[in-house]
Coordinates of C-alpha atoms in Angstrom, one line a residue:
Chain A
M1 CA 89.1 120.3 100.5
G2 CA 90.2 123.4 102.3
R3 CA 89.2 126.8 101.2
R4 CA 92.1 129.2 101.6
K5 CA 91.9 132.7 102.7
L6 CA 94.4 135.4 101.9
E7 CA 95.8 137.9 104.3
D8 CA 95.1 141.5 103.5
D9 CA 98.5 142.9 103.1
D10 CA 97.5 145.8 101.0
D11 CA 94.4 147.8 100.9
N12 CA 91.0 146.1 101.0
N13 CA 90.9 143.5 98.4
N14 CA 87.5 143.5 96.9
S15 CA 87.6 140.3 95.0
K16 CA 88.1 137.8 97.7
E17 CA 88.4 134.7 95.7
F18 CA 91.1 132.8 97.5
K19 CA 92.2 133.6 100.9
S20 CA 94.8 131.8 103.0
K21 CA 94.2 132.4 106.6
N22 CA 97.7 131.7 107.5
L23 CA 100.1 131.6 104.7
Q24 CA 103.1 130.8 106.9
A25 CA 101.4 127.8 108.5
E26 CA 100.4 126.5 105.1
R27 CA 104.0 126.9 103.9
R28 CA 105.3 125.2 106.9
R29 CA 102.9 122.3 106.5
R30 CA 104.0 121.8 102.9
Q31 CA 107.6 122.0 103.9
K32 CA 107.0 119.4 106.6
L33 CA 105.4 117.1 104.1
S34 CA 108.1 117.5 101.5
D35 CA 110.9 116.9 104.1
R36 CA 109.2 113.7 105.2
L37 CA 108.8 112.6 101.6
L38 CA 112.5 113.2 101.1
T39 CA 113.4 111.1 104.1
L40 CA 111.1 108.3 102.8
R41 CA 112.8 108.5 99.5
S42 CA 116.2 108.2 101.1
L43 CA 115.2 105.1 102.9
V44 CA 113.8 103.3 100.0
P45 CA 116.1 101.8 97.3
I46 CA 113.7 102.7 94.5
I47 CA 114.5 102.3 90.9
T48 CA 111.9 104.4 89.2
N49 CA 111.3 108.0 88.8
M50 CA 111.6 110.5 91.5
N51 CA 108.3 112.0 91.8
K52 CA 105.7 112.1 94.5
A53 CA 103.5 109.3 93.2
T54 CA 106.4 106.9 92.6
I55 CA 107.9 107.5 96.0
I56 CA 104.8 106.3 97.6
D57 CA 104.5 103.4 95.2
D58 CA 108.0 102.3 95.8
A59 CA 107.7 102.6 99.5
I60 CA 104.7 100.3 99.4
T61 CA 106.7 97.8 97.3
Y62 CA 109.7 98.0 99.6
I63 CA 107.6 97.5 102.7
Q64 CA 106.0 94.4 101.2
E65 CA 109.4 93.1 100.3
L66 CA 110.7 93.6 103.8
Q67 CA 107.7 91.9 105.3
K68 CA 108.2 89.0 103.1
T69 CA 111.8 88.7 103.9
S70 CA 111.2 88.8 107.6
Q71 CA 108.5 86.2 107.3
V72 CA 110.8 83.9 105.4
L73 CA 113.5 84.4 108.0
S74 CA 111.2 83.7 110.9
E75 CA 109.9 80.6 109.3
Q76 CA 113.5 79.5 108.8
L77 CA 114.2 80.2 112.4
L78 CA 111.2 78.2 113.5
E79 CA 112.3 75.2 111.4
M80 CA 115.7 75.4 112.9
E81 CA 114.3 75.5 116.4
G82 CA 112.2 72.4 115.7
S83 CA 115.1 70.4 114.4
S84 CA 117.5 71.8 116.9
E85 CA 119.5 69.5 119.0
E86 CA 119.8 71.9 121.7
S87 CA 117.5 71.6 124.6
V88 CA 116.6 74.3 127.1
M89 CA 118.1 73.9 130.4
P90 CA 115.9 71.4 132.3
M91 CA 113.9 72.6 135.1
K92 CA 115.4 70.4 137.8
L93 CA 118.8 71.9 137.0
E94 CA 117.4 75.4 137.4
I95 CA 115.7 74.6 140.7
A96 CA 118.7 72.9 142.1
V97 CA 120.7 75.9 141.3
A98 CA 118.1 78.2 142.8
Q99 CA 117.8 76.3 146.0
H100 CA 121.5 76.2 146.4
D101 CA 121.9 79.9 145.9
M102 CA 119.2 80.7 148.3
K103 CA 120.6 78.6 151.1
K104 CA 124.0 80.1 150.5
C105 CA 122.6 83.6 151.1
G106 CA 120.5 82.6 154.0
I107 CA 117.3 83.7 152.4
K108 CA 114.2 82.2 153.8
E109 CA 110.8 81.9 152.3
E110 CA 108.4 84.3 153.8
V111 CA 104.9 85.6 153.6
K112 CA 104.1 88.9 155.3
V113 CA 100.9 90.8 155.2
S114 CA 100.2 94.2 156.8
N115 CA 97.0 96.2 156.8
I116 CA 97.4 99.7 155.6
D117 CA 93.9 101.0 155.6
G118 CA 90.6 99.3 155.6
N119 CA 90.7 97.0 152.7
K120 CA 94.2 97.8 151.7
F121 CA 97.1 95.6 152.4
L122 CA 100.8 95.4 151.8
I123 CA 101.9 92.0 150.9
K124 CA 105.5 90.8 150.9
I125 CA 106.4 87.4 149.7
I126 CA 109.8 85.8 149.3
V127 CA 109.8 82.6 147.4
E128 CA 112.1 80.4 145.5
K129 CA 112.4 81.5 142.0
K130 CA 111.0 79.0 139.5
R131 CA 109.6 79.2 136.1
G132 CA 106.1 80.4 136.2
C133 CA 106.1 81.3 139.9
F134 CA 105.2 84.8 139.2
T135 CA 102.2 83.7 137.2
Q136 CA 101.1 81.5 140.0
L137 CA 101.5 84.4 142.5
I138 CA 99.3 86.6 140.4
E139 CA 96.8 83.9 140.0
A140 CA 96.7 83.6 143.7
M141 CA 96.1 87.3 144.1
N142 CA 93.4 87.1 141.7
Y143 CA 91.8 84.2 143.5
L144 CA 91.8 86.1 146.7
G145 CA 90.1 88.9 145.0
F146 CA 92.9 91.4 145.3
E147 CA 93.6 94.1 142.9
L148 CA 97.2 95.1 142.7
S149 CA 97.8 98.8 142.8
E150 CA 101.5 98.9 143.0
T151 CA 103.6 95.8 142.4
N152 CA 107.3 95.2 142.6
V153 CA 109.1 92.1 141.9
T154 CA 112.8 91.5 142.0
T155 CA 115.0 88.5 142.0
F156 CA 118.3 87.8 143.6
S157 CA 120.2 84.6 144.2
G158 CA 117.5 82.3 143.1
A159 CA 114.9 84.0 145.3
M160 CA 112.1 86.2 144.2
L161 CA 110.8 89.1 146.3
F162 CA 107.2 90.0 145.6
S163 CA 106.0 93.1 147.2
S164 CA 102.6 94.6 146.4
C165 CA 100.1 97.0 147.7
V166 CA 96.7 95.5 147.2
H167 CA 93.2 96.2 148.0
G168 CA 90.4 93.8 148.2
K169 CA 88.0 94.0 145.3
Y170 CA 85.2 92.4 147.1
G171 CA 83.4 93.8 150.0
D172 CA 84.4 91.6 152.9
T173 CA 87.4 92.6 154.7
L174 CA 89.9 89.9 155.3
M175 CA 92.0 89.6 158.4
V176 CA 95.7 89.9 158.1
E177 CA 96.4 86.5 159.6
H178 CA 93.8 84.9 157.4
I179 CA 95.5 86.3 154.3
E180 CA 98.9 85.1 155.5
E181 CA 97.6 81.7 156.1
L182 CA 96.0 81.5 152.7
L183 CA 99.1 82.7 151.0
S184 CA 101.4 80.3 152.8
E185 CA 99.1 77.5 151.9
M186 CA 99.1 78.5 148.3
M187 CA 102.9 78.6 148.2
R188 CA 103.1 75.2 149.6
S189 CA 100.8 73.9 147.0
M190 CA 102.8 75.6 144.4
K191 CA 105.9 73.9 145.7
T192 CA 104.3 70.5 145.7
S193 CA 102.9 70.9 142.3
S194 CA 106.2 71.8 140.9
Q195 CA 107.8 68.9 142.7
S196 CA 105.4 66.6 141.1
A197 CA 106.1 68.1 137.8
I198 CA 109.7 67.5 138.3
E199 CA 109.1 63.9 139.2
L200 CA 107.0 63.5 136.2
G201 CA 109.8 64.8 134.2
N202 CA 112.2 62.4 135.8
T203 CA 110.2 59.5 135.0
N204 CA 110.1 60.4 131.3
Chain B
M1 CA 89.2 153.0 77.9
K2 CA 88.5 156.1 79.9
V3 CA 91.6 155.7 81.9
Y4 CA 93.6 155.4 78.7
E5 CA 92.1 158.5 77.4
E6 CA 93.0 160.3 80.6
S7 CA 96.6 159.2 80.5
G8 CA 96.7 159.9 76.9
C9 CA 99.3 157.4 76.5
F10 CA 97.7 154.5 74.9
D11 CA 95.0 156.1 73.0
P12 CA 95.6 154.4 69.7
H13 CA 94.4 157.3 67.8
S14 CA 96.7 159.7 69.3
L15 CA 100.0 158.2 69.6
T16 CA 101.5 161.5 68.5
D17 CA 100.0 163.0 71.6
C18 CA 101.8 160.5 73.6
Q19 CA 104.9 161.4 71.9
E20 CA 104.5 165.0 72.8
L21 CA 103.7 164.0 76.4
M22 CA 107.0 162.2 76.6
G23 CA 108.7 165.0 75.0
L24 CA 110.4 162.9 72.5
P25 CA 111.0 163.9 69.0
G26 CA 109.9 161.6 66.3
A27 CA 112.9 159.5 66.9
T28 CA 114.8 157.4 64.6
P29 CA 116.1 154.1 65.8
T30 CA 119.5 155.6 66.5
N31 CA 117.9 158.2 68.6
C32 CA 116.3 155.7 70.7
H33 CA 119.7 154.7 72.0
N34 CA 120.7 158.1 73.0
S35 CA 117.6 159.1 74.6
L36 CA 117.3 155.9 76.4
E37 CA 117.7 157.4 79.8
D38 CA 115.0 159.8 79.2
T39 CA 112.8 157.2 77.8
L40 CA 113.4 155.0 80.7
T41 CA 112.3 157.5 83.2
V42 CA 109.5 158.7 81.1
S43 CA 108.4 155.2 80.2
S44 CA 108.3 154.2 83.8
Y45 CA 105.9 157.0 84.4
N46 CA 103.9 155.9 81.5
H47 CA 104.1 152.5 82.6
H48 CA 102.5 153.3 85.9
H49 CA 99.7 155.0 84.1
H50 CA 99.4 152.0 82.0
E51 CA 99.2 149.8 85.0
D52 CA 96.4 151.7 86.4
A53 CA 94.8 151.6 83.0
S54 CA 95.1 147.9 82.6
A55 CA 93.8 147.4 86.1
A56 CA 90.3 147.1 85.0
L57 CA 90.6 146.5 81.3
D58 CA 91.2 143.7 79.1
M59 CA 94.7 144.0 77.8
E60 CA 94.2 142.4 74.4
P61 CA 92.9 145.3 72.4
Q62 CA 95.6 147.6 73.8
Q63 CA 98.3 145.1 72.9
H64 CA 96.9 144.9 69.5
Y65 CA 96.9 148.6 69.2
L66 CA 100.5 148.8 70.3
L67 CA 101.4 146.2 67.8
D68 CA 99.8 148.0 65.0
N69 CA 101.2 151.4 66.0
T70 CA 104.7 150.6 66.6
T71 CA 106.6 153.7 66.0
N72 CA 110.2 154.2 66.7
S73 CA 109.6 156.2 69.8
H74 CA 107.2 153.7 71.2
S75 CA 108.8 150.5 70.2
H76 CA 111.0 150.5 73.2
L77 CA 108.0 150.9 75.4
I78 CA 106.5 147.8 74.1
P79 CA 108.9 145.2 75.5
Y80 CA 109.1 147.1 78.7
L81 CA 105.5 147.2 79.2
T82 CA 104.7 143.7 78.2
Q83 CA 107.3 142.4 80.7
D84 CA 105.6 143.8 83.7
L85 CA 102.1 142.6 82.9
P86 CA 101.0 139.1 83.2
Y87 CA 100.2 138.4 79.6
D88 CA 99.3 135.1 78.2
Q89 CA 102.3 133.5 76.8
S90 CA 100.8 133.5 73.4
H91 CA 100.6 137.2 73.5
W92 CA 104.1 137.5 74.5
E93 CA 105.1 135.3 71.6
R94 CA 103.1 137.5 69.4
F95 CA 105.0 140.4 70.6
N96 CA 108.2 138.6 69.9
V97 CA 107.1 137.7 66.5
V98 CA 105.7 141.0 65.6
P99 CA 108.8 143.2 65.7
S100 CA 110.4 140.9 63.2
S101 CA 107.5 140.8 60.9
S102 CA 106.7 144.5 61.2
S103 CA 108.9 147.3 60.1
P104 CA 112.6 146.6 60.4
E105 CA 112.9 149.8 62.3
A106 CA 110.6 148.6 65.0
A107 CA 112.5 145.4 65.2
T108 CA 115.9 147.1 65.6
A109 CA 114.4 149.5 68.0
A110 CA 113.0 146.7 70.0
A111 CA 116.3 144.9 69.9
A112 CA 118.2 148.0 70.8
A113 CA 115.8 148.5 73.7
A114 CA 116.3 144.9 74.7
G115 CA 120.0 145.2 74.5
A116 CA 120.0 148.5 76.2
Y117 CA 118.2 147.1 79.1
T118 CA 120.9 144.7 80.1
P119 CA 122.9 147.1 82.2
T120 CA 119.9 147.7 84.4
P121 CA 119.4 144.7 86.5
D122 CA 115.9 145.7 87.4
L123 CA 114.7 145.6 84.0
L124 CA 116.6 142.5 83.0
S125 CA 114.8 140.4 85.5
L126 CA 111.6 142.0 84.3
F127 CA 112.4 140.2 81.1
H128 CA 112.2 136.9 82.8
L129 CA 109.1 137.7 84.7
P130 CA 106.5 136.9 82.1
R131 CA 108.1 133.6 81.4
C132 CA 107.3 132.4 84.8
S133 CA 103.8 133.1 85.0
F134 CA 101.2 132.8 82.4
L135 CA 97.6 133.0 83.0
P136 CA 95.1 132.1 80.4
N137 CA 92.7 134.6 81.8
P138 CA 94.0 138.0 80.8
S139 CA 91.4 139.9 82.7
I140 CA 93.3 140.5 85.8
S141 CA 92.4 143.1 88.2
F142 CA 95.2 144.6 90.1
E143 CA 93.0 146.1 92.6
T144 CA 94.9 149.3 92.8
T145 CA 93.3 152.6 93.5
P146 CA 93.2 154.1 90.0
G147 CA 94.8 157.4 89.7
S148 CA 97.3 156.9 92.4
P149 CA 100.9 157.5 91.5
S150 CA 101.3 153.8 91.4
V151 CA 103.5 153.7 94.4
V152 CA 102.0 150.3 95.0
Y153 CA 103.8 148.9 92.0
D154 CA 107.1 150.4 92.5
P155 CA 108.3 147.8 95.0
L156 CA 107.2 145.1 92.7
F157 CA 109.2 146.1 89.7
H158 CA 112.1 148.1 91.0
L159 CA 112.9 145.8 93.8
N160 CA 112.6 142.9 91.5
L161 CA 112.1 140.4 94.2
P162 CA 113.7 137.2 93.2
P163 CA 111.0 135.2 94.8
Q164 CA 108.5 135.1 92.1
P165 CA 105.9 133.4 94.2
P166 CA 104.7 136.6 96.0
V167 CA 104.0 138.2 92.7
F168 CA 102.2 135.1 91.5
R169 CA 100.2 135.0 94.6
E170 CA 99.0 138.4 94.1
L171 CA 98.2 137.6 90.6
L172 CA 96.3 134.6 91.5
Q173 CA 94.3 136.2 94.2
S174 CA 91.9 137.5 91.7
L175 CA 91.6 134.4 89.6
P176 CA 88.1 133.0 89.5
H177 CA 89.2 129.4 89.3
G178 CA 91.9 127.5 90.9
Y179 CA 93.2 126.1 87.8
T180 CA 95.5 128.6 86.2
V181 CA 98.0 126.4 84.6
P182 CA 97.7 126.9 80.9
A183 CA 98.2 124.1 78.5
D184 CA 101.6 125.1 77.1
D185 CA 103.1 125.5 80.5
K186 CA 105.8 123.0 80.0
D187 CA 108.5 125.6 80.0
A188 CA 107.1 127.6 82.8
A189 CA 106.7 124.6 85.0
G190 CA 110.2 123.5 84.2
V191 CA 111.6 126.9 85.3
G192 CA 109.9 126.3 88.6
G193 CA 106.5 127.4 87.8
L194 CA 103.2 127.6 89.4
Y195 CA 101.0 124.7 90.0
H196 CA 97.8 124.6 91.7
D197 CA 96.4 121.6 93.4
G198 CA 92.9 122.7 93.7
D199 CA 91.7 119.8 95.7
N200 CA 93.8 120.6 98.7
G201 CA 94.0 124.2 98.0
I202 CA 97.7 124.1 97.7
I203 CA 100.0 126.1 95.4
Q204 CA 103.3 124.3 95.0
F205 CA 106.3 125.6 93.3
T206 CA 108.2 122.5 92.6
R207 CA 109.5 121.1 89.5
D208 CA 108.4 117.7 90.6
I209 CA 104.8 118.5 90.3
S210 CA 105.1 119.3 86.6
M211 CA 107.0 116.1 86.1
A212 CA 104.6 114.2 88.2
G213 CA 101.8 115.0 85.9
R214 CA 101.0 112.2 83.6
A215 CA 101.8 112.5 79.9
K216 CA 98.4 113.3 78.9
D217 CA 98.3 116.2 81.4
R218 CA 101.2 117.8 79.7
D219 CA 100.0 117.2 76.2
K220 CA 96.7 118.7 76.8
A221 CA 95.9 121.4 74.4
G222 CA 94.7 123.8 77.0
K223 CA 91.2 122.8 77.4
T224 CA 90.5 123.5 81.0
T225 CA 87.8 120.9 81.3
K226 CA 90.1 118.1 80.1
H227 CA 92.8 119.3 82.4
F228 CA 90.4 119.3 85.3
A229 CA 89.4 115.7 84.7
T230 CA 92.8 114.2 84.6
E231 CA 94.0 116.4 87.4
R232 CA 91.2 115.0 89.5
E233 CA 92.1 111.5 88.5
R234 CA 95.6 112.1 89.5
R235 CA 94.7 113.4 92.8
V236 CA 92.4 110.5 93.6
H237 CA 95.0 108.1 92.4
L238 CA 97.6 109.7 94.7
N239 CA 95.2 109.7 97.7
D240 CA 94.5 106.0 97.1
K241 CA 98.2 105.4 97.2
Y242 CA 98.5 107.2 100.5
Q243 CA 95.7 105.1 101.9
A244 CA 97.3 102.0 100.7
L245 CA 100.6 102.9 102.4
R246 CA 98.6 103.6 105.6
T247 CA 97.1 100.1 105.6
M248 CA 100.5 98.5 105.5
V249 CA 101.7 100.2 108.7
P250 CA 100.9 98.2 111.9
S251 CA 99.7 101.1 114.1
P252 CA 98.6 104.0 112.0
T253 CA 97.8 107.2 113.8
K254 CA 96.5 110.3 112.1
N255 CA 95.1 110.3 108.7
D256 CA 97.0 113.1 107.1
R257 CA 99.7 112.8 104.5
A258 CA 102.6 113.9 106.7
S259 CA 101.7 111.4 109.4
I260 CA 101.2 108.6 107.0
V261 CA 104.7 109.2 105.5
D262 CA 106.1 109.5 109.0
D263 CA 104.5 106.2 110.1
A264 CA 105.9 104.6 106.9
I265 CA 109.4 105.8 107.7
K266 CA 109.2 104.5 111.2
Y267 CA 107.9 101.2 110.0
I268 CA 110.5 100.8 107.3
K269 CA 113.2 101.4 109.9
E270 CA 111.6 98.9 112.2
L271 CA 111.3 96.3 109.4
L272 CA 115.0 96.7 108.6
G273 CA 115.8 96.2 112.2
T274 CA 113.7 93.1 112.5
V275 CA 115.3 91.6 109.4
R276 CA 118.7 92.3 110.7
E277 CA 117.8 90.7 114.1
L278 CA 116.4 87.6 112.4
K279 CA 119.5 87.2 110.3
I280 CA 121.6 87.3 113.5
L281 CA 119.4 84.8 115.2
V282 CA 119.5 82.4 112.2
D283 CA 123.2 82.7 112.1
K284 CA 123.6 82.0 115.8
K285 CA 121.3 79.1 115.5
R286 CA 123.1 77.6 112.6
C287 CA 126.4 78.1 114.4
G288 CA 125.0 76.4 117.5
Q289 CA 123.7 73.5 115.5
E290 CA 127.0 73.0 113.8
R291 CA 128.8 73.2 117.0
S292 CA 126.6 70.8 118.7
K293 CA 126.9 68.3 115.9
R294 CA 130.6 68.6 116.1
L295 CA 130.6 68.2 119.8
K296 CA 128.5 65.2 119.6
T297 CA 130.7 63.4 117.2
E298 CA 133.7 64.4 119.3
D299 CA 132.0 63.2 122.5
A300 CA 130.9 60.0 121.0
A301 CA 134.4 59.4 119.8
S302 CA 135.8 60.1 123.2
A303 CA 133.1 58.1 124.9
A304 CA 132.2 60.9 127.1
D305 CA 128.7 61.9 128.1
A306 CA 127.1 63.1 125.0
G307 CA 123.8 64.0 126.5
D308 CA 122.6 67.5 126.9
V309 CA 124.8 69.7 125.1
E310 CA 126.1 72.9 126.6
C311 CA 125.7 75.7 124.2
K312 CA 129.0 77.4 124.6
P313 CA 132.0 75.3 125.0
L314 CA 135.0 77.4 125.5
G315 CA 138.0 77.1 123.4
D316 CA 136.2 75.7 120.4
P317 CA 138.6 76.4 117.5
D318 CA 135.8 76.6 114.9
Q319 CA 133.6 78.8 116.9
C320 CA 131.6 81.0 114.7
Y321 CA 132.5 84.5 115.4
N322 CA 129.1 85.6 116.1
T323 CA 130.1 88.6 118.0
S324 CA 127.4 90.8 116.7
L325 CA 125.3 91.9 119.6
R326 CA 121.7 91.6 118.9
S327 CA 119.8 94.8 119.6
S328 CA 116.4 95.9 118.6
W329 CA 113.7 98.2 119.7
L330 CA 110.1 98.2 118.7
Q331 CA 106.9 100.0 119.7
R332 CA 103.4 99.1 119.1
K333 CA 100.5 101.3 119.9
S334 CA 96.8 100.5 119.9
K335 CA 93.8 102.4 121.1
D336 CA 94.1 101.5 124.7
S337 CA 97.6 100.0 125.0
E338 CA 101.1 100.7 124.3
V339 CA 103.9 98.2 124.2
D340 CA 107.6 99.0 124.0
V341 CA 110.1 96.1 123.6
R342 CA 113.8 96.4 123.7
I343 CA 116.2 93.6 123.3
V344 CA 119.9 93.8 123.9
D345 CA 121.6 90.5 123.5
D346 CA 119.6 88.2 125.7
E347 CA 117.9 90.7 127.9
V348 CA 114.4 91.9 127.0
T349 CA 112.9 95.0 128.5
I350 CA 109.2 95.4 128.1
K351 CA 107.2 98.4 128.9
L352 CA 103.4 98.1 128.9
V353 CA 100.9 100.8 129.4
Q354 CA 97.2 100.0 129.3
R355 CA 94.1 101.8 130.2
K356 CA 92.9 100.5 133.5
K357 CA 90.3 97.9 133.1
I358 CA 91.6 94.4 133.5
N359 CA 94.4 92.8 135.5
C360 CA 96.8 92.7 132.6
L361 CA 99.6 91.4 134.8
L362 CA 98.2 87.9 134.8
F363 CA 98.0 87.7 131.0
V364 CA 101.3 89.2 130.5
S365 CA 103.1 86.9 132.8
R366 CA 101.4 83.9 131.2
L367 CA 102.6 85.1 127.8
L368 CA 106.1 85.7 129.1
D369 CA 106.2 82.1 130.3
E370 CA 105.1 81.0 127.0
L371 CA 107.7 83.0 125.2
Q372 CA 110.3 81.5 127.5
L373 CA 111.3 84.7 129.1
D374 CA 112.7 84.6 132.6
L375 CA 111.4 87.4 134.8
Q376 CA 114.1 89.3 136.6
H377 CA 112.3 92.4 137.6
V378 CA 108.8 93.8 137.5
A379 CA 107.7 97.2 138.6
G380 CA 104.6 99.1 138.0
G381 CA 101.1 99.9 139.1
N382 CA 98.3 102.3 138.8
I383 CA 99.0 105.7 137.3
G384 CA 95.8 107.7 137.0
D385 CA 93.6 105.9 134.5
Y386 CA 96.3 103.6 133.4
Y387 CA 98.3 100.6 134.4
S388 CA 102.0 100.9 133.6
F389 CA 104.5 98.1 134.0
L390 CA 108.1 97.5 133.3
F391 CA 109.4 94.0 132.9
N392 CA 113.0 93.1 132.8
T393 CA 113.4 89.6 131.5
K394 CA 116.1 87.3 130.2
I395 CA 115.8 85.0 127.3
Y396 CA 116.2 81.4 128.3
E397 CA 119.1 79.6 126.6
G398 CA 118.3 78.2 123.3
S399 CA 115.1 80.2 122.7
S400 CA 115.2 82.5 119.7
V401 CA 112.4 85.0 120.2
Y402 CA 112.7 88.2 118.4
A403 CA 111.5 91.6 119.3
C404 CA 108.8 91.9 116.7
A405 CA 107.2 88.7 117.7
I406 CA 107.2 89.7 121.3
A407 CA 105.7 93.0 120.7
N408 CA 103.0 91.8 118.4
K409 CA 102.0 88.9 120.6
L410 CA 101.9 91.1 123.6
I411 CA 99.8 93.8 122.2
D412 CA 97.6 91.2 120.7
V413 CA 97.0 89.4 124.0
V414 CA 96.5 92.6 125.9
D415 CA 94.1 94.0 123.4
R416 CA 92.1 90.9 123.1
Q417 CA 91.7 90.6 126.9
Y418 CA 90.8 94.2 127.1
A419 CA 88.2 93.8 124.5
A420 CA 86.9 90.6 126.0
A421 CA 86.6 92.0 129.5
P422 CA 83.2 93.4 130.2
P423 CA 83.1 97.1 130.9
T424 CA 83.5 97.4 134.7
S425 CA 82.5 100.4 136.7
S426 CA 85.5 101.9 138.2
T427 CA 86.1 100.5 141.6
S428 CA 86.5 103.0 144.3
L429 CA 89.8 102.7 146.1

């Protein structure tokens, strides 16, 4: 592979058969490799001989073994999940909790849009925290043709604050009020859709 | 031969001349002892000449001459000289054998010389020197300026550097081939000898290498071609193993041996962590199931509402002491994306970096819903060419996702979407 070149320590070497351009680097490289092999050896509970080839071999075997174990365990977990008697906290419970918290802290739902520059807007939305509301928000943004440059989402007391600096992907510049209107409408539809989902759940 | 003639030392036909040169009388074995000091100093001088001489010449005939012409006065020279020069082991053995077979005087002289050398550490280690390096090709050029007072070789012998490697390297530098390990190198290799892995151009001084060789390598009778063939096989075999190891690792990076081993180490640690995590989860689940069963029976007995079961009733006497805090950390890297998942108990922190092309937030949030992760906090945006996001989430009660699954799914989704998205021209901000 590599042709080595020797350093000329002494006088001019006439027969330049093998030369190592940088002996130190080569030594360090080899040292690095052997150190790592040593670490690998220490990790693997091998049973066979301690030489380079078998280290690699045993590492391969060990990895396969570990993969198999983890697969077995995860399947077991899946089975248990299927047959589990526990159920995830139902949505209505969550929502009830959220609404209660929000009211307690006096947080109101809000949509605020400000124009920064040309096609750039700063959007701030406070909404009741529900499962999947973030996804819905992002979908809304997408629908409006906004590209999110910086996004910040935080939750507190059952409310979610979404704040993002967006800019319109498409050419036409939207008016601030227009955007606010659209967003409020979307949030309302989100709410109603979730309500209907809850009702569906109730009937079941 | 010319040089020898000049030095007058190893002219086989005029050993007497040499004697005169050294100023020694025709010594008896006993005399050798006494005049050892003289002989040492003189012999070193001779040795230097000899070095120069041997520089360009094949040693064998000279050795032969020496053998045949072992006189009392010269016998002590023989072991001394042969030590310094890289003879083929067979030659050395010949030397060893010869004193015994030749005149007893020579033998005793040699023995005396050998014994006498012990007090001088320099020379003693010289004894060892040949054992460590044996080159089948005796025609070694030392590349010294002939005729110089051999100052060059002084450091080598009189310093007697414990690291044999430098000496070897100098010896090797003139070798035509890379394969210098002779057949019967078992002993040498065992002592920590020289091994040349010609494919990668590496010289390695490890015992392991000699042991790593297959049996037929070691049994080879010294035919260089046969040695070459099996050596190549061994290398190919070893490289295949490295590649096999590389395929097992989820996100391999560079293709050199050190990186492969490094990736393997990281992956093994990751796998150990995953297995541990899964075990904890399974235990927790089993405990939870048992508890819920127990509760149900209790509730039914007490005619209370046995509907949805709360997971953690306090004061349960048979509560499984599952106090082990689940913690795991994984990383996955692909060509355009990077995922970092940390789980502590029920909080999952995900960091995602992806080359800017698609709106990954949407897909990620969908996936998080799917995995039943409750978003607490999201932060991130555009950094240069990349999107970088940090998600703080909480695992919903009852869900048992584990780090590995999250990481794998995430990187999978993100990569797929990235690949699926048509290459967009960068939109100007």
